[in-house]
mmCIF file of N, CA and C in Angstrom:
data_model
loop_
_atom_site.group_PDB
_atom_site.id
_atom_site.type_symbol
_atom_site.label_atom_id
_atom_site.label_comp_id
_atom_site.label_asym_id
_atom_site.label_seq_id
_atom_site.Cartn_x
_atom_site.Cartn_y
_atom_site.Cartn_z
ATOM 1 N N MET A 53 0.503 -1.622 -0.019
ATOM 2 C CA MET A 53 0.351 -0.227 0.146
ATOM 3 C C MET A 53 0.711 1.056 -0.032
ATOM 4 N N LYS A 54 0.835 2.480 -0.871
ATOM 5 C CA LYS A 54 1.431 3.098 -1.239
ATOM 6 C C LYS A 54 0.299 3.842 0.230
ATOM 7 N N SER A 55 2.564 5.276 -0.244
ATOM 8 C CA SER A 55 1.635 5.674 1.405
ATOM 9 C C SER A 55 -0.261 7.335 0.806
ATOM 10 N N LYS A 56 -0.394 7.933 1.187
ATOM 11 C CA LYS A 56 -1.104 9.046 0.486
ATOM 12 C C LYS A 56 -0.312 10.174 -0.320
ATOM 13 N N ALA A 57 0.490 10.720 0.747
ATOM 14 C CA ALA A 57 1.708 12.006 0.222
ATOM 15 C C ALA A 57 2.641 10.923 -0.697
ATOM 16 N N ALA A 58 4.131 11.220 -1.108
ATOM 17 C CA ALA A 58 5.080 11.424 -1.663
ATOM 18 C C ALA A 58 6.068 11.926 -0.811
ATOM 19 N N LEU A 59 7.007 11.881 0.347
ATOM 20 C CA LEU A 59 7.722 12.770 0.621
ATOM 21 C C LEU A 59 8.645 13.201 -0.030
ATOM 22 N N LYS A 60 9.770 14.117 0.667
ATOM 23 C CA LYS A 60 11.421 13.972 1.100
ATOM 24 C C LYS A 60 11.435 13.872 2.246
ATOM 25 N N VAL A 61 12.484 13.254 1.955
ATOM 26 C CA VAL A 61 12.930 12.105 2.700
ATOM 27 C C VAL A 61 14.317 11.912 3.179
ATOM 28 N N LEU A 62 14.754 13.212 3.794
ATOM 29 C CA LEU A 62 16.718 12.675 4.692
ATOM 30 C C LEU A 62 16.674 11.604 5.835
ATOM 31 N N LEU A 63 17.806 10.012 4.968
ATOM 32 C CA LEU A 63 18.777 9.487 4.740
ATOM 33 C C LEU A 63 19.889 9.275 5.830
ATOM 34 N N VAL A 64 19.467 9.287 6.663
ATOM 35 C CA VAL A 64 21.249 10.292 7.212
ATOM 36 C C VAL A 64 22.057 8.315 8.044
ATOM 37 N N ASP A 65 22.597 8.059 7.829
ATOM 38 C CA ASP A 65 23.082 6.061 7.739
ATOM 39 C C ASP A 65 24.938 6.607 8.002
ATOM 40 N N ASP A 66 25.437 5.825 8.788
ATOM 41 C CA ASP A 66 26.890 5.866 8.397
ATOM 42 C C ASP A 66 27.489 4.371 8.202
ATOM 43 N N GLU A 67 26.404 3.993 7.971
ATOM 44 C CA GLU A 67 26.630 2.355 6.903
ATOM 45 C C GLU A 67 25.466 2.083 5.975
ATOM 46 N N SER A 68 26.841 1.920 4.991
ATOM 47 C CA SER A 68 26.070 1.435 3.797
ATOM 48 C C SER A 68 24.839 1.036 3.420
ATOM 49 N N ARG A 69 24.453 -0.143 3.828
ATOM 50 C CA ARG A 69 24.119 -1.232 4.581
ATOM 51 C C ARG A 69 22.658 -0.551 4.562
ATOM 52 N N VAL A 70 22.613 -0.104 5.542
ATOM 53 C CA VAL A 70 21.398 0.145 6.030
ATOM 54 C C VAL A 70 20.209 1.116 5.549
ATOM 55 N N ARG A 71 21.065 2.050 4.876
ATOM 56 C CA ARG A 71 21.218 3.902 3.867
ATOM 57 C C ARG A 71 20.439 2.358 2.829
ATOM 58 N N GLU A 72 21.083 1.901 1.966
ATOM 59 C CA GLU A 72 20.561 0.468 0.969
ATOM 60 C C GLU A 72 18.830 0.451 0.673
ATOM 61 N N VAL A 73 18.691 -0.233 1.722
ATOM 62 C CA VAL A 73 17.620 -1.515 1.885
ATOM 63 C C VAL A 73 16.547 -0.269 2.761
ATOM 64 N N ILE A 74 16.466 0.603 3.761
ATOM 65 C CA ILE A 74 15.673 1.863 4.053
ATOM 66 C C ILE A 74 15.403 2.919 2.940
ATOM 67 N N THR A 75 16.692 3.210 1.738
ATOM 68 C CA THR A 75 16.025 3.573 0.765
ATOM 69 C C THR A 75 15.442 3.038 -0.496
ATOM 70 N N ALA A 76 15.330 1.581 -0.490
ATOM 71 C CA ALA A 76 14.826 0.985 -1.485
ATOM 72 C C ALA A 76 12.862 1.319 -1.220
ATOM 73 N N PHE A 77 13.702 0.519 0.366
ATOM 74 C CA PHE A 77 12.110 0.866 1.288
ATOM 75 C C PHE A 77 11.132 1.684 0.580
ATOM 76 N N LEU A 78 11.278 2.342 1.233
ATOM 77 C CA LEU A 78 11.312 4.232 1.069
ATOM 78 C C LEU A 78 10.437 4.919 -0.509
ATOM 79 N N ARG A 79 11.417 4.592 -1.258
ATOM 80 C CA ARG A 79 11.390 4.483 -3.278
ATOM 81 C C ARG A 79 10.408 4.130 -3.403
ATOM 82 N N ALA A 80 10.101 2.759 -2.624
ATOM 83 C CA ALA A 80 9.039 1.476 -3.257
ATOM 84 C C ALA A 80 7.989 2.014 -1.956
ATOM 85 N N GLU A 81 7.213 2.764 -1.351
ATOM 86 C CA GLU A 81 6.428 3.164 -0.591
ATOM 87 C C GLU A 81 6.242 4.516 -1.717
ATOM 88 N N GLY A 82 6.827 5.261 -2.906
ATOM 89 C CA GLY A 82 6.793 6.458 -3.247
ATOM 90 C C GLY A 82 7.436 7.992 -3.249
ATOM 91 N N HIS A 83 8.588 7.560 -2.353
ATOM 92 C CA HIS A 83 9.116 8.787 -0.931
ATOM 93 C C HIS A 83 10.226 8.730 -2.186
ATOM 94 N N THR A 84 10.945 9.880 -2.281
ATOM 95 C CA THR A 84 12.209 11.059 -2.653
ATOM 96 C C THR A 84 13.202 10.686 -1.419
ATOM 97 N N VAL A 85 14.346 9.911 -1.955
ATOM 98 C CA VAL A 85 15.441 10.005 -1.007
ATOM 99 C C VAL A 85 16.530 10.826 -1.378
ATOM 100 N N THR A 86 17.191 11.151 -0.131
ATOM 101 C CA THR A 86 18.340 12.258 -0.241
ATOM 102 C C THR A 86 19.078 11.198 1.058
ATOM 103 N N THR A 87 20.595 10.721 0.921
ATOM 104 C CA THR A 87 21.207 10.260 1.803
ATOM 105 C C THR A 87 22.440 10.713 1.889
ATOM 106 N N ALA A 88 22.918 10.496 3.444
ATOM 107 C CA ALA A 88 23.539 11.226 3.926
ATOM 108 C C ALA A 88 24.326 10.025 4.450
ATOM 109 N N THR A 89 25.985 10.412 4.756
ATOM 110 C CA THR A 89 26.634 9.560 5.811
ATOM 111 C C THR A 89 27.059 9.672 6.576
ATOM 112 N N SER A 90 26.538 10.527 7.398
ATOM 113 C CA SER A 90 27.320 11.638 9.364
ATOM 114 C C SER A 90 26.414 12.330 8.630
ATOM 115 N N GLY A 91 26.718 13.344 10.272
ATOM 116 C CA GLY A 91 25.984 14.042 10.399
ATOM 117 C C GLY A 91 25.730 14.764 9.996
ATOM 118 N N ARG A 92 27.503 15.487 9.868
ATOM 119 C CA ARG A 92 27.326 17.209 9.532
ATOM 120 C C ARG A 92 26.996 17.176 7.883
ATOM 121 N N GLU A 93 27.361 15.946 7.204
ATOM 122 C CA GLU A 93 27.229 15.678 5.573
ATOM 123 C C GLU A 93 24.996 16.050 5.351
ATOM 124 N N GLY A 94 24.498 15.375 6.895
ATOM 125 C CA GLY A 94 23.024 15.314 6.648
ATOM 126 C C GLY A 94 23.067 16.314 6.800
ATOM 127 N N ILE A 95 23.143 17.491 8.050
ATOM 128 C CA ILE A 95 22.418 19.631 8.359
ATOM 129 C C ILE A 95 23.144 19.644 6.863
ATOM 130 N N GLU A 96 24.391 20.267 5.807
ATOM 131 C CA GLU A 96 24.646 20.136 4.837
ATOM 132 C C GLU A 96 23.987 20.692 4.510
ATOM 133 N N GLN A 97 22.625 18.888 3.891
ATOM 134 C CA GLN A 97 21.808 18.630 2.952
ATOM 135 C C GLN A 97 20.372 19.392 3.192
ATOM 136 N N PHE A 98 20.675 19.124 4.842
ATOM 137 C CA PHE A 98 19.076 19.353 5.044
ATOM 138 C C PHE A 98 18.637 20.894 4.830
ATOM 139 N N ARG A 99 20.121 21.623 4.683
ATOM 140 C CA ARG A 99 20.632 23.419 5.057
ATOM 141 C C ARG A 99 19.604 23.427 2.608
ATOM 142 N N ALA A 100 20.767 22.546 2.327
ATOM 143 C CA ALA A 100 20.581 22.742 0.783
ATOM 144 C C ALA A 100 19.099 22.804 0.258
ATOM 145 N N GLN A 101 18.052 22.171 0.747
ATOM 146 C CA GLN A 101 17.474 22.280 0.137
ATOM 147 C C GLN A 101 15.558 21.271 1.373
ATOM 148 N N PRO A 102 14.484 21.380 1.061
ATOM 149 C CA PRO A 102 13.740 21.291 2.372
ATOM 150 C C PRO A 102 12.547 19.871 1.721
ATOM 151 N N PHE A 103 13.464 19.149 3.753
ATOM 152 C CA PHE A 103 12.909 18.076 3.381
ATOM 153 C C PHE A 103 11.238 17.759 4.619
ATOM 154 N N ASP A 104 10.849 16.845 4.297
ATOM 155 C CA ASP A 104 9.429 16.480 4.948
ATOM 156 C C ASP A 104 9.512 15.368 7.048
ATOM 157 N N LEU A 105 10.770 15.599 6.433
ATOM 158 C CA LEU A 105 11.044 14.046 7.022
ATOM 159 C C LEU A 105 12.648 14.029 7.581
ATOM 160 N N VAL A 106 13.280 13.543 8.236
ATOM 161 C CA VAL A 106 14.923 13.114 8.013
ATOM 162 C C VAL A 106 14.670 11.760 8.873
ATOM 163 N N VAL A 107 15.420 11.166 9.062
ATOM 164 C CA VAL A 107 15.440 9.463 9.041
ATOM 165 C C VAL A 107 16.842 9.135 9.532
ATOM 166 N N THR A 108 17.769 8.782 11.024
ATOM 167 C CA THR A 108 18.731 9.108 11.268
ATOM 168 C C THR A 108 19.544 8.024 12.663
ATOM 169 N N ASP A 109 20.089 7.455 11.904
ATOM 170 C CA ASP A 109 20.770 6.524 12.775
ATOM 171 C C ASP A 109 20.784 7.808 14.409
ATOM 172 N N ARG A 110 21.258 6.692 14.972
ATOM 173 C CA ARG A 110 22.263 7.871 15.937
ATOM 174 C C ARG A 110 23.341 7.742 16.395
ATOM 175 N N ALA A 111 24.268 6.293 16.426
ATOM 176 C CA ALA A 111 24.934 6.029 16.612
ATOM 177 C C ALA A 111 26.290 6.525 15.278
ATOM 178 N N MET A 112 26.871 8.100 14.978
ATOM 179 C CA MET A 112 27.796 8.131 13.572
ATOM 180 C C MET A 112 29.198 9.146 14.249
ATOM 181 N N PRO A 113 29.701 8.274 13.670
ATOM 182 C CA PRO A 113 31.119 9.189 13.961
ATOM 183 C C PRO A 113 30.145 11.125 13.728
ATOM 184 N N GLU A 114 31.851 11.098 14.663
ATOM 185 C CA GLU A 114 31.697 13.386 14.659
ATOM 186 C C GLU A 114 29.983 13.966 14.674
ATOM 187 N N MET A 115 28.999 13.612 14.414
ATOM 188 C CA MET A 115 28.083 14.207 15.329
ATOM 189 C C MET A 115 26.691 13.630 15.060
ATOM 190 N N SER A 116 26.827 13.009 16.497
ATOM 191 C CA SER A 116 25.259 11.595 16.875
ATOM 192 C C SER A 116 24.326 12.108 15.692
ATOM 193 N N GLY A 117 23.292 10.667 15.750
ATOM 194 C CA GLY A 117 22.436 11.668 15.297
ATOM 195 C C GLY A 117 21.392 12.791 16.767
ATOM 196 N N ASP A 118 21.003 12.410 17.587
ATOM 197 C CA ASP A 118 20.336 13.609 18.459
ATOM 198 C C ASP A 118 20.611 15.386 18.484
ATOM 199 N N GLN A 119 22.855 14.640 18.314
ATOM 200 C CA GLN A 119 23.244 16.059 18.080
ATOM 201 C C GLN A 119 22.895 16.410 16.206
ATOM 202 N N MET A 120 23.134 15.610 16.034
ATOM 203 C CA MET A 120 21.761 16.056 13.781
ATOM 204 C C MET A 120 20.134 17.002 14.628
ATOM 205 N N ALA A 121 19.734 16.008 15.518
ATOM 206 C CA ALA A 121 18.557 16.346 15.747
ATOM 207 C C ALA A 121 17.937 17.473 16.034
ATOM 208 N N SER A 122 19.563 17.903 17.213
ATOM 209 C CA SER A 122 19.003 19.200 17.582
ATOM 210 C C SER A 122 19.563 20.538 16.572
ATOM 211 N N LEU A 123 20.224 20.038 16.278
ATOM 212 C CA LEU A 123 19.932 21.034 14.350
ATOM 213 C C LEU A 123 19.293 21.634 13.856
ATOM 214 N N ILE A 124 18.341 20.204 13.108
ATOM 215 C CA ILE A 124 17.108 20.297 12.026
ATOM 216 C C ILE A 124 15.953 21.238 12.494
ATOM 217 N N LYS A 125 15.632 20.725 13.918
ATOM 218 C CA LYS A 125 14.933 21.480 15.540
ATOM 219 C C LYS A 125 15.308 23.184 15.253
ATOM 220 N N GLN A 126 16.033 23.495 15.451
ATOM 221 C CA GLN A 126 16.148 24.720 15.321
ATOM 222 C C GLN A 126 16.340 25.210 13.620
ATOM 223 N N LEU A 127 16.548 24.716 12.594
ATOM 224 C CA LEU A 127 16.517 25.471 11.514
ATOM 225 C C LEU A 127 14.821 24.991 11.244
ATOM 226 N N ARG A 128 14.465 24.486 10.973
ATOM 227 C CA ARG A 128 12.953 23.432 11.199
ATOM 228 C C ARG A 128 12.456 22.878 12.033
ATOM 229 N N PRO A 129 11.716 23.302 13.245
ATOM 230 C CA PRO A 129 10.691 22.363 14.279
ATOM 231 C C PRO A 129 9.571 22.613 13.725
ATOM 232 N N ASP A 130 9.120 22.066 12.344
ATOM 233 C CA ASP A 130 8.215 21.400 12.284
ATOM 234 C C ASP A 130 8.689 19.701 11.200
ATOM 235 N N VAL A 131 9.441 20.037 10.970
ATOM 236 C CA VAL A 131 10.109 18.490 10.289
ATOM 237 C C VAL A 131 10.171 17.820 11.333
ATOM 238 N N PRO A 132 9.925 16.040 11.330
ATOM 239 C CA PRO A 132 9.352 15.459 11.991
ATOM 240 C C PRO A 132 11.047 14.823 11.847
ATOM 241 N N VAL A 133 11.964 14.516 13.492
ATOM 242 C CA VAL A 133 12.684 13.524 13.288
ATOM 243 C C VAL A 133 12.822 12.576 13.201
ATOM 244 N N VAL A 134 12.790 10.980 12.950
ATOM 245 C CA VAL A 134 12.970 9.186 13.420
ATOM 246 C C VAL A 134 14.796 9.198 13.819
ATOM 247 N N LEU A 135 14.898 8.153 14.844
ATOM 248 C CA LEU A 135 15.987 7.920 15.151
ATOM 249 C C LEU A 135 16.213 7.053 15.554
ATOM 250 N N LEU A 136 17.049 6.128 13.663
ATOM 251 C CA LEU A 136 17.279 4.452 14.439
ATOM 252 C C LEU A 136 18.358 4.562 15.139
ATOM 253 N N THR A 137 18.047 3.116 15.763
ATOM 254 C CA THR A 137 19.310 2.801 17.074
ATOM 255 C C THR A 137 19.379 1.505 17.440
ATOM 256 N N GLY A 138 20.187 1.193 18.120
ATOM 257 C CA GLY A 138 20.584 -0.697 18.767
ATOM 258 C C GLY A 138 19.820 -0.548 20.061
ATOM 259 N N PHE A 139 19.215 0.781 20.612
ATOM 260 C CA PHE A 139 19.190 0.897 22.176
ATOM 261 C C PHE A 139 17.671 0.841 21.650
ATOM 262 N N GLY A 140 16.937 0.911 21.444
ATOM 263 C CA GLY A 140 15.690 1.838 20.972
ATOM 264 C C GLY A 140 14.860 1.171 22.480
ATOM 265 N N ALA A 141 15.146 -0.353 22.508
ATOM 266 C CA ALA A 141 14.739 -1.070 23.405
ATOM 267 C C ALA A 141 15.309 0.338 25.508
ATOM 268 N N LEU A 142 16.302 0.381 25.230
ATOM 269 C CA LEU A 142 17.040 1.064 26.372
ATOM 270 C C LEU A 142 16.579 1.812 27.262
ATOM 271 N N ILE A 143 15.494 3.001 25.538
ATOM 272 C CA ILE A 143 15.800 4.314 25.889
ATOM 273 C C ILE A 143 14.130 4.373 26.357
ATOM 274 N N GLU A 144 13.181 3.134 25.596
ATOM 275 C CA GLU A 144 12.091 3.253 25.961
ATOM 276 C C GLU A 144 12.080 2.747 27.008
ATOM 277 N N VAL A 145 12.896 2.565 27.773
ATOM 278 C CA VAL A 145 12.568 1.379 29.242
ATOM 279 C C VAL A 145 12.986 3.342 30.596
ATOM 280 N N THR A 146 13.536 4.035 29.441
ATOM 281 C CA THR A 146 14.094 5.030 30.946
ATOM 282 C C THR A 146 13.596 6.143 30.407
ATOM 283 N N GLY A 147 13.025 6.107 29.520
ATOM 284 C CA GLY A 147 12.464 7.422 28.532
ATOM 285 C C GLY A 147 12.829 8.294 28.593
ATOM 286 N N SER A 148 14.683 7.361 28.364
ATOM 287 C CA SER A 148 15.496 8.903 27.519
ATOM 288 C C SER A 148 15.456 9.520 26.089
ATOM 289 N N GLN A 149 14.538 9.194 25.935
ATOM 290 C CA GLN A 149 14.201 10.318 24.281
ATOM 291 C C GLN A 149 14.761 11.140 24.551
ATOM 292 N N PRO A 150 15.361 11.515 23.402
ATOM 293 C CA PRO A 150 16.446 13.017 23.105
ATOM 294 C C PRO A 150 15.125 13.818 22.788
ATOM 295 N N LYS A 151 14.746 14.835 23.447
ATOM 296 C CA LYS A 151 13.955 16.136 23.592
ATOM 297 C C LYS A 151 13.135 16.443 21.544
ATOM 298 N N ASP A 152 15.057 16.541 20.709
ATOM 299 C CA ASP A 152 14.810 16.385 18.976
ATOM 300 C C ASP A 152 13.880 15.418 18.178
ATOM 301 N N VAL A 153 13.792 14.438 19.117
ATOM 302 C CA VAL A 153 13.643 13.160 18.599
ATOM 303 C C VAL A 153 12.234 12.810 18.327
ATOM 304 N N ASP A 154 11.747 12.644 17.336
ATOM 305 C CA ASP A 154 9.803 12.841 17.041
ATOM 306 C C ASP A 154 9.557 11.704 18.158
ATOM 307 N N VAL A 155 10.708 10.273 16.515
ATOM 308 C CA VAL A 155 10.244 8.752 16.929
ATOM 309 C C VAL A 155 11.245 8.300 17.098
ATOM 310 N N VAL A 156 11.444 7.692 18.056
ATOM 311 C CA VAL A 156 13.201 6.059 18.366
ATOM 312 C C VAL A 156 11.694 4.745 17.697
ATOM 313 N N LEU A 157 12.844 4.675 17.090
ATOM 314 C CA LEU A 157 13.151 2.863 16.193
ATOM 315 C C LEU A 157 13.555 2.045 16.360
ATOM 316 N N SER A 158 14.014 1.122 17.058
ATOM 317 C CA SER A 158 14.921 0.531 17.146
ATOM 318 C C SER A 158 15.338 -0.971 16.327
ATOM 319 N N LYS A 159 16.752 -0.996 16.013
ATOM 320 C CA LYS A 159 17.170 -1.541 15.422
ATOM 321 C C LYS A 159 17.286 -2.854 15.612
ATOM 322 N N PRO A 160 17.436 -3.851 14.872
ATOM 323 C CA PRO A 160 17.310 -3.619 13.825
ATOM 324 C C PRO A 160 15.833 -2.897 13.018
ATOM 325 N N ILE A 161 15.253 -2.403 12.003
ATOM 326 C CA ILE A 161 14.728 -1.743 12.191
ATOM 327 C C ILE A 161 13.181 -2.989 10.609
ATOM 328 N N THR A 162 11.870 -2.732 11.517
ATOM 329 C CA THR A 162 11.192 -3.676 10.219
ATOM 330 C C THR A 162 11.102 -2.481 9.596
ATOM 331 N N LEU A 163 10.977 -3.402 8.560
ATOM 332 C CA LEU A 163 9.504 -2.550 6.979
ATOM 333 C C LEU A 163 7.866 -1.132 7.407
ATOM 334 N N ASN A 164 7.531 -2.704 8.456
ATOM 335 C CA ASN A 164 6.661 -2.282 8.739
ATOM 336 C C ASN A 164 5.689 -1.508 9.884
ATOM 337 N N ALA A 165 7.962 -1.341 10.011
ATOM 338 C CA ALA A 165 6.957 -0.386 11.619
ATOM 339 C C ALA A 165 7.589 0.779 11.011
ATOM 340 N N LEU A 166 8.303 1.630 10.129
ATOM 341 C CA LEU A 166 9.091 2.423 9.610
ATOM 342 C C LEU A 166 7.565 2.870 8.590
ATOM 343 N N ARG A 167 6.789 1.743 7.883
ATOM 344 C CA ARG A 167 5.718 2.698 7.170
ATOM 345 C C ARG A 167 4.709 2.884 8.731
ATOM 346 N N THR A 168 4.846 2.331 9.433
ATOM 347 C CA THR A 168 3.829 2.715 10.235
ATOM 348 C C THR A 168 4.249 4.087 11.481
ATOM 349 N N THR A 169 5.320 4.349 11.023
ATOM 350 C CA THR A 169 5.373 5.233 12.035
ATOM 351 C C THR A 169 5.461 6.442 10.980
ATOM 352 N N ILE A 170 5.570 6.184 9.939
ATOM 353 C CA ILE A 170 5.532 7.758 8.469
ATOM 354 C C ILE A 170 4.233 7.745 8.343
ATOM 355 N N GLU A 171 3.265 6.778 8.817
ATOM 356 C CA GLU A 171 2.266 7.194 8.293
ATOM 357 C C GLU A 171 1.246 8.204 9.531
ATOM 358 N N SER A 172 2.135 7.042 10.734
ATOM 359 C CA SER A 172 1.600 7.889 12.157
ATOM 360 C C SER A 172 1.672 9.738 12.301
ATOM 361 N N LEU A 173 2.706 9.500 11.702
ATOM 362 C CA LEU A 173 2.977 10.962 11.686
ATOM 363 C C LEU A 173 2.805 11.915 10.934
ATOM 364 N N LEU A 174 2.526 11.123 9.238
ATOM 365 C CA LEU A 174 2.150 12.322 8.297
ATOM 366 C C LEU A 174 0.224 13.479 9.109
ATOM 367 N N HIS A 175 0.540 12.062 9.940
ATOM 368 C CA HIS A 175 -1.643 12.202 10.362
ATOM 369 C C HIS A 175 -1.622 12.631 10.692
ATOM 370 N N ALA A 176 -0.397 12.871 12.161
ATOM 371 C CA ALA A 176 0.044 13.731 13.756
ATOM 372 C C ALA A 176 0.249 14.824 12.870
ATOM 373 N N ALA A 177 0.211 15.729 11.485
ATOM 374 C CA ALA A 177 1.018 17.301 10.685
ATOM 375 C C ALA A 177 -0.105 17.504 10.600
#
């Protein structure tokens, strides 16, 4: 099932395999995807063009997904940020979700979880 609205998604992850899989899924859902391999590159992309959604890994060299989310919210507070992390369950249990992150998803991510998250963010907007 295709989402009702095609989104411009910025995907930031330092793992090429993760970028490939999520990009393929998002494109199959009808979204446009721009990728970045680091938080710094992600911020450059974000400043260069408008995005409807940012999906980022948490643990990356130079700049974490948390730090990137803070910068994105300073630039455009209305753009949802989804954080992918291997520590999602821990964040859930401790309630330590970063304040500038809209949704935390655990890795390995399931495509269904990503689809459901995107749809809920679209309906919340």
